[in-house]
PDB file of C-alpha atoms in Angstrom:
ATOM      1  CA  MET L   1     -12.621  36.267 -29.362  1.00 47.00           C
ATOM      2  CA  ASP L   2     -10.775  39.032 -27.479  1.00 46.00           C
ATOM      3  CA  THR L   3     -13.370  41.761 -27.807  1.00 69.00           C
ATOM      4  CA  ARG L   4     -14.849  41.272 -24.353  1.00 87.00           C
ATOM      5  CA  THR L   5     -12.861  42.625 -21.438  1.00 91.00           C
ATOM      6  CA  TYR L   6     -13.141  41.647 -17.784  1.00 92.00           C
ATOM      7  CA  THR L   7     -11.894  43.213 -14.618  1.00 93.00           C
ATOM      8  CA  VAL L   8      -9.954  40.890 -12.331  1.00 92.00           C
ATOM      9  CA  GLY L   9     -13.011  40.545 -10.065  1.00 92.00           C
ATOM     10  CA  ALA L  10     -15.351  39.718 -12.935  1.00 93.00           C
ATOM     11  CA  PHE L  11     -12.803  37.318 -14.453  1.00 93.00           C
ATOM     12  CA  ALA L  12     -12.367  35.540 -11.131  1.00 92.00           C
ATOM     13  CA  LYS L  13     -16.140  35.206 -10.707  1.00 93.00           C
ATOM     14  CA  LEU L  14     -16.571  33.936 -14.265  1.00 91.00           C
ATOM     15  CA  THR L  15     -13.879  31.256 -13.984  1.00 91.00           C
ATOM     16  CA  GLY L  16     -14.268  30.258 -10.334  1.00 92.00           C
ATOM     17  CA  VAL L  17     -10.594  31.055  -9.752  1.00 93.00           C
ATOM     18  CA  THR L  18      -9.740  33.380  -6.885  1.00 93.00           C
ATOM     19  CA  GLU L  19      -8.049  36.730  -7.472  1.00 93.00           C
ATOM     20  CA  ARG L  20      -5.173  35.512  -5.345  1.00 94.00           C
ATOM     21  CA  THR L  21      -4.656  32.547  -7.696  1.00 94.00           C
ATOM     22  CA  LEU L  22      -4.783  34.842 -10.728  1.00 94.00           C
ATOM     23  CA  ARG L  23      -2.089  37.024  -9.163  1.00 93.00           C
ATOM     24  CA  PHE L  24      -0.029  33.895  -8.503  1.00 93.00           C
ATOM     25  CA  TYR L  25      -0.352  32.734 -12.129  1.00 93.00           C
ATOM     26  CA  HIS L  26       0.658  36.234 -13.240  1.00 93.00           C
ATOM     27  CA  LYS L  27       3.725  36.156 -10.996  1.00 92.00           C
ATOM     28  CA  LYS L  28       4.717  32.738 -12.394  1.00 90.00           C
ATOM     29  CA  GLY L  29       4.371  34.002 -15.953  1.00 90.00           C
ATOM     30  CA  LEU L  30       1.560  31.589 -16.767  1.00 92.00           C
ATOM     31  CA  LEU L  31      -1.229  34.107 -17.323  1.00 93.00           C
ATOM     32  CA  GLU L  32      -0.443  37.771 -17.807  1.00 92.00           C
ATOM     33  CA  PRO L  33      -3.409  40.169 -18.106  1.00 91.00           C
ATOM     34  CA  SER L  34      -4.093  41.530 -21.584  1.00 91.00           C
ATOM     35  CA  GLY L  35      -4.004  45.086 -20.319  1.00 91.00           C
ATOM     36  CA  TYR L  36      -4.670  47.562 -17.523  1.00 92.00           C
ATOM     37  CA  ASN L  37      -7.266  50.306 -17.031  1.00 89.00           C
ATOM     38  CA  GLU L  38      -6.523  53.902 -16.159  1.00 88.00           C
ATOM     39  CA  LEU L  39      -6.313  52.987 -12.479  1.00 87.00           C
ATOM     40  CA  GLY L  40      -3.724  50.281 -13.127  1.00 89.00           C
ATOM     41  CA  HIS L  41      -6.123  47.402 -12.502  1.00 90.00           C
ATOM     42  CA  ARG L  42      -5.591  44.239 -14.519  1.00 91.00           C
ATOM     43  CA  LEU L  43      -7.904  43.462 -17.424  1.00 93.00           C
ATOM     44  CA  TYR L  44      -8.544  40.073 -19.008  1.00 94.00           C
ATOM     45  CA  THR L  45     -10.135  39.013 -22.297  1.00 92.00           C
ATOM     46  CA  ASP L  46     -11.716  35.875 -23.755  1.00 89.00           C
ATOM     47  CA  ARG L  47      -8.277  34.898 -25.069  1.00 89.00           C
ATOM     48  CA  ASP L  48      -7.048  34.910 -21.462  1.00 91.00           C
ATOM     49  CA  LEU L  49     -10.047  32.754 -20.580  1.00 91.00           C
ATOM     50  CA  ILE L  50      -8.909  30.096 -23.058  1.00 89.00           C
ATOM     51  CA  ARG L  51      -5.359  30.165 -21.676  1.00 90.00           C
ATOM     52  CA  LEU L  52      -6.655  29.839 -18.111  1.00 92.00           C
ATOM     53  CA  GLN L  53      -8.701  26.813 -19.126  1.00 90.00           C
ATOM     54  CA  GLN L  54      -5.546  25.258 -20.582  1.00 90.00           C
ATOM     55  CA  ILE L  55      -3.642  25.964 -17.361  1.00 92.00           C
ATOM     56  CA  LEU L  56      -6.371  24.411 -15.236  1.00 92.00           C
ATOM     57  CA  THR L  57      -6.514  21.362 -17.526  1.00 89.00           C
ATOM     58  CA  LEU L  58      -2.775  20.730 -17.243  1.00 90.00           C
ATOM     59  CA  LYS L  59      -2.941  21.342 -13.507  1.00 90.00           C
ATOM     60  CA  PHE L  60      -5.776  18.810 -13.269  1.00 89.00           C
ATOM     61  CA  LEU L  61      -3.533  16.318 -15.112  1.00 86.00           C
ATOM     62  CA  ASP L  62      -1.003  16.785 -12.295  1.00 85.00           C
ATOM     63  CA  TYR L  63       1.525  18.801 -14.286  1.00 87.00           C
ATOM     64  CA  PRO L  64       3.886  20.777 -12.039  1.00 89.00           C
ATOM     65  CA  LEU L  65       3.486  24.529 -12.406  1.00 86.00           C
ATOM     66  CA  GLU L  66       7.050  25.003 -13.639  1.00 85.00           C
ATOM     67  CA  ARG L  67       6.243  22.818 -16.671  1.00 87.00           C
ATOM     68  CA  ILE L  68       2.840  24.210 -17.539  1.00 91.00           C
ATOM     69  CA  ALA L  69       4.196  27.346 -19.258  1.00 86.00           C
ATOM     70  CA  GLN L  70       6.418  25.383 -21.656  1.00 87.00           C
ATOM     71  CA  GLU L  71       3.623  22.912 -22.412  1.00 88.00           C
ATOM     72  CA  LEU L  72       1.313  25.798 -23.320  1.00 86.00           C
ATOM     73  CA  GLU L  73       3.832  26.986 -25.879  1.00 85.00           C
ATOM     74  CA  ALA L  74       4.442  23.511 -27.374  1.00 83.00           C
ATOM     75  CA  ASP L  75       3.232  22.566 -30.823  1.00 82.00           C
ATOM     76  CA  GLU L  76       0.654  19.820 -31.334  1.00 79.00           C
ATOM     77  CA  GLY L  77       3.188  16.998 -31.662  1.00 84.00           C
ATOM     78  CA  GLU L  78       5.157  18.011 -28.588  1.00 85.00           C
ATOM     79  CA  LEU L  79       1.997  18.492 -26.557  1.00 81.00           C
ATOM     80  CA  ARG L  80       0.722  15.057 -27.587  1.00 87.00           C
ATOM     81  CA  ARG L  81       3.978  13.380 -26.518  1.00 87.00           C
ATOM     82  CA  SER L  82       3.826  15.291 -23.265  1.00 85.00           C
ATOM     83  CA  LEU L  83       0.282  14.129 -22.617  1.00 85.00           C
ATOM     84  CA  GLU L  84       1.299  10.539 -23.360  1.00 89.00           C
ATOM     85  CA  ARG L  85       4.118  10.799 -20.815  1.00 85.00           C
ATOM     86  CA  GLN L  86       1.734  12.278 -18.291  1.00 85.00           C
ATOM     87  CA  ALA L  87      -0.765   9.486 -18.892  1.00 88.00           C
ATOM     88  CA  LYS L  88       1.982   6.939 -18.141  1.00 88.00           C
ATOM     89  CA  LEU L  89       2.927   8.756 -14.936  1.00 84.00           C
ATOM     90  CA  LEU L  90      -0.693   8.908 -13.810  1.00 86.00           C
ATOM     91  CA  ARG L  91      -1.185   5.188 -14.470  1.00 90.00           C
ATOM     92  CA  GLU L  92       1.860   4.444 -12.326  1.00 87.00           C
ATOM     93  CA  LYS L  93       0.522   6.749  -9.638  1.00 86.00           C
ATOM     94  CA  LYS L  94      -2.867   4.993  -9.777  1.00 89.00           C
ATOM     95  CA  GLU L  95      -1.170   1.616  -9.302  1.00 85.00           C
ATOM     96  CA  GLN L  96       0.691   3.028  -6.307  1.00 81.00           C
ATOM     97  CA  LEU L  97      -2.517   4.411  -4.784  1.00 84.00           C
ATOM     98  CA  ASP L  98      -4.346   1.116  -5.398  1.00 86.00           C
ATOM     99  CA  ARG L  99      -1.554  -0.712  -3.622  1.00 80.00           C
ATOM    100  CA  MET L 100      -1.602   1.714  -0.703  1.00 80.00           C
ATOM    101  CA  LEU L 101      -5.373   1.336  -0.386  1.00 84.00           C
ATOM    102  CA  TYR L 102      -5.085  -2.466  -0.451  1.00 80.00           C
ATOM    103  CA  THR L 103      -2.364  -2.305   2.213  1.00 76.00           C
ATOM    104  CA  LEU L 104      -4.486  -0.196   4.544  1.00 80.00           C
ATOM    105  CA  ASP L 105      -7.637  -2.279   3.992  1.00 83.00           C
ATOM    106  CA  TYR L 106      -5.695  -5.500   4.609  1.00 75.00           C
ATOM    107  CA  THR L 107      -4.058  -4.043   7.726  1.00 75.00           C
ATOM    108  CA  LEU L 108      -7.408  -3.008   9.163  1.00 78.00           C
ATOM    109  CA  GLU L 109      -8.854  -6.442   8.383  1.00 75.00           C
ATOM    110  CA  LEU L 110      -6.020  -8.179  10.219  1.00 69.00           C
ATOM    111  CA  ALA L 111      -6.283  -5.735  13.105  1.00 70.00           C
ATOM    112  CA  ASP L 112     -10.014  -6.395  13.416  1.00 70.00           C
ATOM    113  CA  GLY L 113      -9.282 -10.111  13.557  1.00 60.00           C
ATOM    114  CA  ASP L 114      -7.014  -9.697  16.582  1.00 57.00           C
ATOM    115  CA  LYS L 115      -9.403  -9.473  19.517  1.00 58.00           C
ATOM    116  CA  GLY L 116      -6.642  -8.593  21.969  1.00 57.00           C
ATOM    117  CA  GLY L 117      -5.864  -5.408  20.074  1.00 61.00           C
ATOM    118  CA  LEU L 118      -2.639  -4.748  18.236  1.00 62.00           C
ATOM    119  CA  GLU L 119       0.201  -2.731  19.665  1.00 66.00           C
ATOM    120  CA  PRO L 120       0.667   0.528  17.683  1.00 70.00           C
ATOM    121  CA  SER L 121       4.255  -0.404  16.787  1.00 69.00           C
ATOM    122  CA  VAL L 122       3.070  -3.769  15.424  1.00 70.00           C
ATOM    123  CA  LEU L 123       0.366  -2.062  13.388  1.00 70.00           C
ATOM    124  CA  LEU L 124       2.923   0.197  11.687  1.00 70.00           C
ATOM    125  CA  LEU L 125       5.317  -2.707  11.121  1.00 68.00           C
ATOM    126  CA  LEU L 126       2.472  -4.650   9.564  1.00 69.00           C
ATOM    127  CA  ILE L 127       1.714  -1.880   7.072  1.00 72.00           C
ATOM    128  CA  ARG L 128       5.301  -1.933   5.817  1.00 66.00           C
ATOM    129  CA  SER L 129       5.297  -5.714   5.584  1.00 68.00           C
ATOM    130  CA  ILE L 130       2.001  -5.920   3.681  1.00 69.00           C
ATOM    131  CA  ALA L 131       3.256  -3.360   1.174  1.00 69.00           C
ATOM    132  CA  THR L 132       5.817  -5.913  -0.049  1.00 70.00           C
ATOM    133  CA  GLU L 133       3.932  -9.156   0.594  1.00 70.00           C
ATOM    134  CA  LYS L 134       3.845 -10.223  -3.072  1.00 72.00           C
ATOM    135  CA  GLU L 135       7.615  -9.846  -3.361  1.00 74.00           C
ATOM    136  CA  GLN L 136       8.056 -11.730  -0.084  1.00 72.00           C
ATOM    137  CA  ARG L 137       5.906 -14.647  -1.265  1.00 72.00           C
ATOM    138  CA  ARG L 138       7.754 -14.834  -4.570  1.00 77.00           C
ATOM    139  CA  TRP L 139      11.108 -14.786  -2.780  1.00 77.00           C
ATOM    140  CA  ILE L 140      10.024 -17.584  -0.393  1.00 75.00           C
ATOM    141  CA  GLU L 141       8.828 -19.734  -3.267  1.00 75.00           C
ATOM    142  CA  GLU L 142      12.151 -19.208  -5.058  1.00 79.00           C
ATOM    143  CA  LYS L 143      14.474 -19.692  -2.085  1.00 79.00           C
ATOM    144  CA  MET L 144      12.755 -22.315   0.064  1.00 77.00           C
ATOM    145  CA  PRO L 145      13.428 -25.972  -0.856  1.00 75.00           C
ATOM    146  CA  PRO L 146      10.489 -27.284  -2.958  1.00 77.00           C
ATOM    147  CA  SER L 147       9.867 -30.242  -0.616  1.00 75.00           C
ATOM    148  CA  LEU L 148       9.432 -27.858   2.329  1.00 72.00           C
ATOM    149  CA  THR L 149       7.140 -25.564   0.367  1.00 72.00           C
ATOM    150  CA  LYS L 150       4.989 -28.551  -0.551  1.00 71.00           C
ATOM    151  CA  ARG L 151       4.823 -29.755   3.076  1.00 67.00           C
ATOM    152  CA  LEU L 152       4.051 -26.313   4.484  1.00 65.00           C
ATOM    153  CA  TRP L 153       1.447 -25.594   1.801  1.00 64.00           C
ATOM    154  CA  PRO L 154       0.224 -29.032   0.658  1.00 61.00           C
ATOM    155  CA  ASP L 155      -2.606 -27.576  -1.409  1.00 61.00           C
ATOM    156  CA  GLY L 156      -0.105 -25.395  -3.282  1.00 58.00           C
ATOM    157  CA  ASP L 157      -1.965 -22.253  -2.276  1.00 56.00           C
ATOM    158  CA  LEU L 158       0.727 -20.178  -0.583  1.00 56.00           C
ATOM    159  CA  THR L 159      -1.223 -16.996  -1.281  1.00 56.00           C
ATOM    160  CA  GLY L 160      -4.439 -18.303   0.251  1.00 55.00           C
ATOM    161  CA  SER L 161      -2.676 -19.536   3.395  1.00 62.00           C
ATOM    162  CA  TRP L 162      -0.587 -16.408   3.867  1.00 61.00           C
ATOM    163  CA  ARG L 163      -3.294 -14.267   5.428  1.00 64.00           C
ATOM    164  CA  ALA L 164      -4.226 -16.744   8.179  1.00 69.00           C
ATOM    165  CA  VAL L 165      -0.575 -17.329   9.075  1.00 69.00           C
ATOM    166  CA  GLU L 166       0.192 -13.610   9.099  1.00 68.00           C
ATOM    167  CA  GLN L 167      -2.840 -12.790  11.220  1.00 70.00           C
ATOM    168  CA  GLU L 168      -1.869 -15.350  13.837  1.00 75.00           C
ATOM    169  CA  ALA L 169       1.786 -14.266  13.804  1.00 77.00           C
ATOM    170  CA  ILE L 170       1.028 -10.602  14.411  1.00 75.00           C
ATOM    171  CA  GLY L 171      -1.217 -11.633  17.286  1.00 77.00           C
ATOM    172  CA  TRP L 172       1.684 -13.408  18.987  1.00 81.00           C
ATOM    173  CA  VAL L 173       4.071 -10.513  18.334  1.00 82.00           C
ATOM    174  CA  SER L 174       1.557  -8.010  19.654  1.00 80.00           C
ATOM    175  CA  ARG L 175       0.998 -10.036  22.842  1.00 83.00           C
ATOM    176  CA  LEU L 176       4.733 -10.296  23.392  1.00 87.00           C
ATOM    177  CA  LYS L 177       5.326  -6.570  22.925  1.00 84.00           C
ATOM    178  CA  LYS L 178       2.477  -5.835  25.332  1.00 85.00           C
ATOM    179  CA  LEU L 179       4.136  -7.995  27.999  1.00 89.00           C
ATOM    180  CA  MET L 180       7.360  -6.045  27.558  1.00 88.00           C
ATOM    181  CA  ARG L 181       5.623  -2.671  27.494  1.00 85.00           C
ATOM    182  CA  GLU L 182       3.779  -3.467  30.729  1.00 89.00           C
ATOM    183  CA  GLY L 183       7.063  -4.428  32.394  1.00 91.00           C
ATOM    184  CA  LYS L 184       6.186  -8.067  33.040  1.00 93.00           C
ATOM    185  CA  PRO L 185       9.341  -9.932  34.155  1.00 93.00           C
ATOM    186  CA  PRO L 186      10.559 -12.515  31.602  1.00 91.00           C
ATOM    187  CA  ASP L 187      10.524 -15.238  34.256  1.00 92.00           C
ATOM    188  CA  GLY L 188       7.163 -14.142  35.657  1.00 93.00           C
ATOM    189  CA  PRO L 189       3.876 -16.069  35.343  1.00 92.00           C
ATOM    190  CA  GLU L 190       2.473 -13.981  32.478  1.00 93.00           C
ATOM    191  CA  ALA L 191       5.577 -14.306  30.287  1.00 92.00           C
ATOM    192  CA  GLN L 192       5.945 -18.015  31.068  1.00 92.00           C
ATOM    193  CA  ARG L 193       2.298 -18.641  30.273  1.00 92.00           C
ATOM    194  CA  PHE L 194       2.946 -16.976  26.910  1.00 91.00           C
ATOM    195  CA  THR L 195       5.956 -19.212  26.176  1.00 91.00           C
ATOM    196  CA  ALA L 196       4.008 -22.317  27.128  1.00 91.00           C
ATOM    197  CA  GLU L 197       1.108 -21.406  24.829  1.00 91.00           C
ATOM    198  CA  LEU L 198       3.431 -20.518  21.962  1.00 88.00           C
ATOM    199  CA  SER L 199       5.441 -23.727  22.373  1.00 88.00           C
ATOM    200  CA  LYS L 200       2.252 -25.769  22.325  1.00 87.00           C
ATOM    201  CA  ARG L 201       1.095 -23.980  19.189  1.00 84.00           C
ATOM    202  CA  LEU L 202       4.413 -24.572  17.409  1.00 79.00           C
ATOM    203  CA  GLU L 203       4.334 -28.254  18.348  1.00 78.00           C
ATOM    204  CA  GLY L 204       0.858 -28.481  16.874  1.00 75.00           C
ATOM    205  CA  LEU L 205       2.004 -26.889  13.622  1.00 69.00           C
ATOM    206  CA  LEU L 206       4.937 -29.283  13.358  1.00 66.00           C
ATOM    207  CA  SER L 207       2.737 -32.304  14.059  1.00 69.00           C
ATOM    208  CA  ARG L 208       0.497 -31.311  11.144  1.00 63.00           C
ATOM    209  CA  MET L 209       3.437 -31.754   8.807  1.00 61.00           C
ATOM    210  CA  GLY L 210       3.229 -35.510   9.253  1.00 62.00           C
ATOM    211  CA  GLN L 211       6.501 -37.391   9.270  1.00 66.00           C
ATOM    212  CA  PRO L 212       9.566 -35.637  10.726  1.00 70.00           C
ATOM    213  CA  LEU L 213      11.703 -33.488   8.469  1.00 71.00           C
ATOM    214  CA  SER L 214      14.455 -35.317   6.661  1.00 75.00           C
ATOM    215  CA  LYS L 215      18.084 -34.369   7.181  1.00 79.00           C
ATOM    216  CA  GLU L 216      18.106 -32.584   3.816  1.00 79.00           C
ATOM    217  CA  GLU L 217      14.932 -30.653   4.698  1.00 75.00           C
ATOM    218  CA  ILE L 218      16.349 -29.591   8.052  1.00 77.00           C
ATOM    219  CA  GLN L 219      19.525 -28.411   6.347  1.00 79.00           C
ATOM    220  CA  GLY L 220      17.446 -26.587   3.734  1.00 78.00           C
ATOM    221  CA  LEU L 221      15.337 -24.909   6.413  1.00 73.00           C
ATOM    222  CA  GLU L 222      18.447 -23.834   8.326  1.00 76.00           C
ATOM    223  CA  ALA L 223      20.002 -22.448   5.145  1.00 80.00           C
ATOM    224  CA  PHE L 224      16.787 -20.596   4.330  1.00 73.00           C
ATOM    225  CA  GLY L 225      16.731 -19.064   7.810  1.00 69.00           C
ATOM    226  CA  LYS L 226      20.209 -17.608   7.266  1.00 72.00           C
ATOM    227  CA  LEU L 227      19.265 -15.858   4.026  1.00 71.00           C
ATOM    228  CA  GLU L 228      18.954 -12.086   4.026  1.00 68.00           C
ATOM    229  CA  PRO L 229      15.740 -10.954   2.295  1.00 65.00           C
ATOM    230  CA  PRO L 230      16.225  -8.261  -0.361  1.00 62.00           C
ATOM    231  CA  TYR L 231      16.446  -4.789   1.154  1.00 52.00           C
ATOM    232  CA  SER L 232      13.758  -3.676  -1.301  1.00 52.00           C
ATOM    233  CA  PHE L 233      11.202  -5.547   0.800  1.00 56.00           C
ATOM    234  CA  GLY L 234      11.465  -2.754   3.334  1.00 51.00           C
ATOM    235  CA  VAL L 235      10.690  -5.314   6.037  1.00 50.00           C
ATOM    236  CA  PRO L 236      11.411  -3.583   9.340  1.00 53.00           C
ATOM    237  CA  ILE L 237      13.089  -5.035  12.416  1.00 58.00           C
ATOM    238  CA  LEU L 238      10.401  -6.570  14.610  1.00 67.00           C
ATOM    239  CA  PHE L 239      12.223  -6.209  17.903  1.00 74.00           C
ATOM    240  CA  THR L 240      14.709  -3.772  19.358  1.00 76.00           C
ATOM    241  CA  ALA L 241      17.947  -5.018  20.919  1.00 82.00           C
ATOM    242  CA  GLU L 242      16.378  -4.570  24.360  1.00 86.00           C
ATOM    243  CA  GLU L 243      13.327  -6.578  23.341  1.00 84.00           C
ATOM    244  CA  GLU L 244      15.529  -9.331  21.942  1.00 86.00           C
ATOM    245  CA  ARG L 245      17.310  -9.584  25.317  1.00 90.00           C
ATOM    246  CA  TYR L 246      13.917  -9.839  27.023  1.00 91.00           C
ATOM    247  CA  ILE L 247      12.882 -12.668  24.697  1.00 89.00           C
ATOM    248  CA  GLU L 248      16.156 -14.485  25.282  1.00 92.00           C
ATOM    249  CA  ARG L 249      15.741 -14.249  29.069  1.00 93.00           C
ATOM    250  CA  MET L 250      12.128 -15.381  28.750  1.00 92.00           C
ATOM    251  CA  TRP L 251      13.063 -18.544  26.833  1.00 91.00           C
ATOM    252  CA  ASP L 252      16.046 -19.222  29.111  1.00 92.00           C
ATOM    253  CA  ALA L 253      13.688 -19.052  32.082  1.00 92.00           C
ATOM    254  CA  ALA L 254      11.242 -21.404  30.363  1.00 90.00           C
ATOM    255  CA  ILE L 255      14.026 -23.926  29.691  1.00 91.00           C
ATOM    256  CA  GLU L 256      15.226 -23.678  33.286  1.00 90.00           C
ATOM    257  CA  ILE L 257      11.713 -24.225  34.634  1.00 87.00           C
ATOM    258  CA  GLU L 258      11.254 -27.234  32.358  1.00 86.00           C
ATOM    259  CA  GLU L 259      14.606 -28.700  33.434  1.00 88.00           C
ATOM    260  CA  LYS L 260      13.660 -28.322  37.104  1.00 85.00           C
ATOM    261  CA  LYS L 261      10.356 -30.106  36.460  1.00 84.00           C
ATOM    262  CA  THR L 262      12.149 -32.928  34.673  1.00 84.00           C
ATOM    263  CA  ALA L 263      14.726 -33.264  37.471  1.00 82.00           C
ATOM    264  CA  LYS L 264      11.985 -33.313  40.091  1.00 79.00           C
ATOM    265  CA  THR L 265      10.046 -35.959  38.173  1.00 77.00           C
ATOM    266  CA  ASN L 266      13.144 -38.097  37.792  1.00 76.00           C
ATOM    267  CA  LYS L 267      13.962 -37.684  41.484  1.00 72.00           C
ATOM    268  CA  ASN L 268      10.448 -38.646  42.553  1.00 70.00           C
ATOM    269  CA  GLY L 269      10.547 -41.610  40.212  1.00 63.00           C
ATOM    270  CA  GLY L 270      13.898 -42.670  41.641  1.00 57.00           C
ATOM    271  CA  ASP L 271      12.632 -42.348  45.207  1.00 58.00           C
ATOM    272  CA  SER L 272       9.615 -44.474  44.403  1.00 54.00           C
ATOM    273  CA  TYR L 273      11.843 -47.117  42.829  1.00 48.00           C
ATOM    274  CA  SER L 274      14.147 -47.110  45.905  1.00 52.00           C
ATOM    275  CA  ASN L 275      11.204 -47.500  48.255  1.00 55.00           C
ATOM    276  CA  LYS L 276       9.969 -50.441  46.267  1.00 53.00           C
ATOM    277  CA  ARG L 277      13.422 -52.048  46.408  1.00 51.00           C
ATOM    278  CA  LYS L 278      13.603 -51.682  50.193  1.00 53.00           C
ATOM    279  CA  GLY L 279      10.238 -53.381  50.625  1.00 50.00           C
ATOM    280  CA  PRO L 280       8.714 -54.418  53.965  1.00 47.00           C
TER     281      PRO L 280
END
């Protein structure tokens, strides 16, 4: 098998491996030439061809270069166990890649569904959230009181309902961040229109739940809201401290506006009643 001899150029052409790569493998001790000619040029044989094929195979299987040399010297049993370990690692890597691909596809689908366009920061937050969505759902099902889970998802399909809820939620968050980024004042017309629309939407969601929450359900919901999700979720903070202050001022302004409307209505109603009492 080692009767034929190749110069480094011929060996590189035969194997499709560059001379630079052959020099690198030589430097790493993976593939030393079988000899040298009178000019000091490296020479390779068919035996070197077999070893190079083994190197390329292990490299294709994602073995790190520092391990390839020892695997080449292993006996059949050791090599088999090594290949089994590598197969396990590659399966785990495949699962990770499948999950990453699902996350990106899902993110793009949700982004396409938001006609107003998502803020870049929301898009990145969404990717991190989607990556742990299964764990989040499982945690909610375990920690939320069963009666609340049943009322929020009457058909029992938490997974099926998740996407619609998440898509709507990121739309609201994106709109809010856009208001802040554009410097709209929290008590201005744009921000107050946002609070009015969001309040109306929340009222609609609550009305769909039918009868009001019981005292036990309210207590359960409050307790659930105080729970800290596992850190492993990797769920990022949605708003910075500055953004939280903006939101607080926005809702305070909305409450103040509503109180003024109520006071004005009561005053007008009182005036009308007084006028009626005075009579002609």
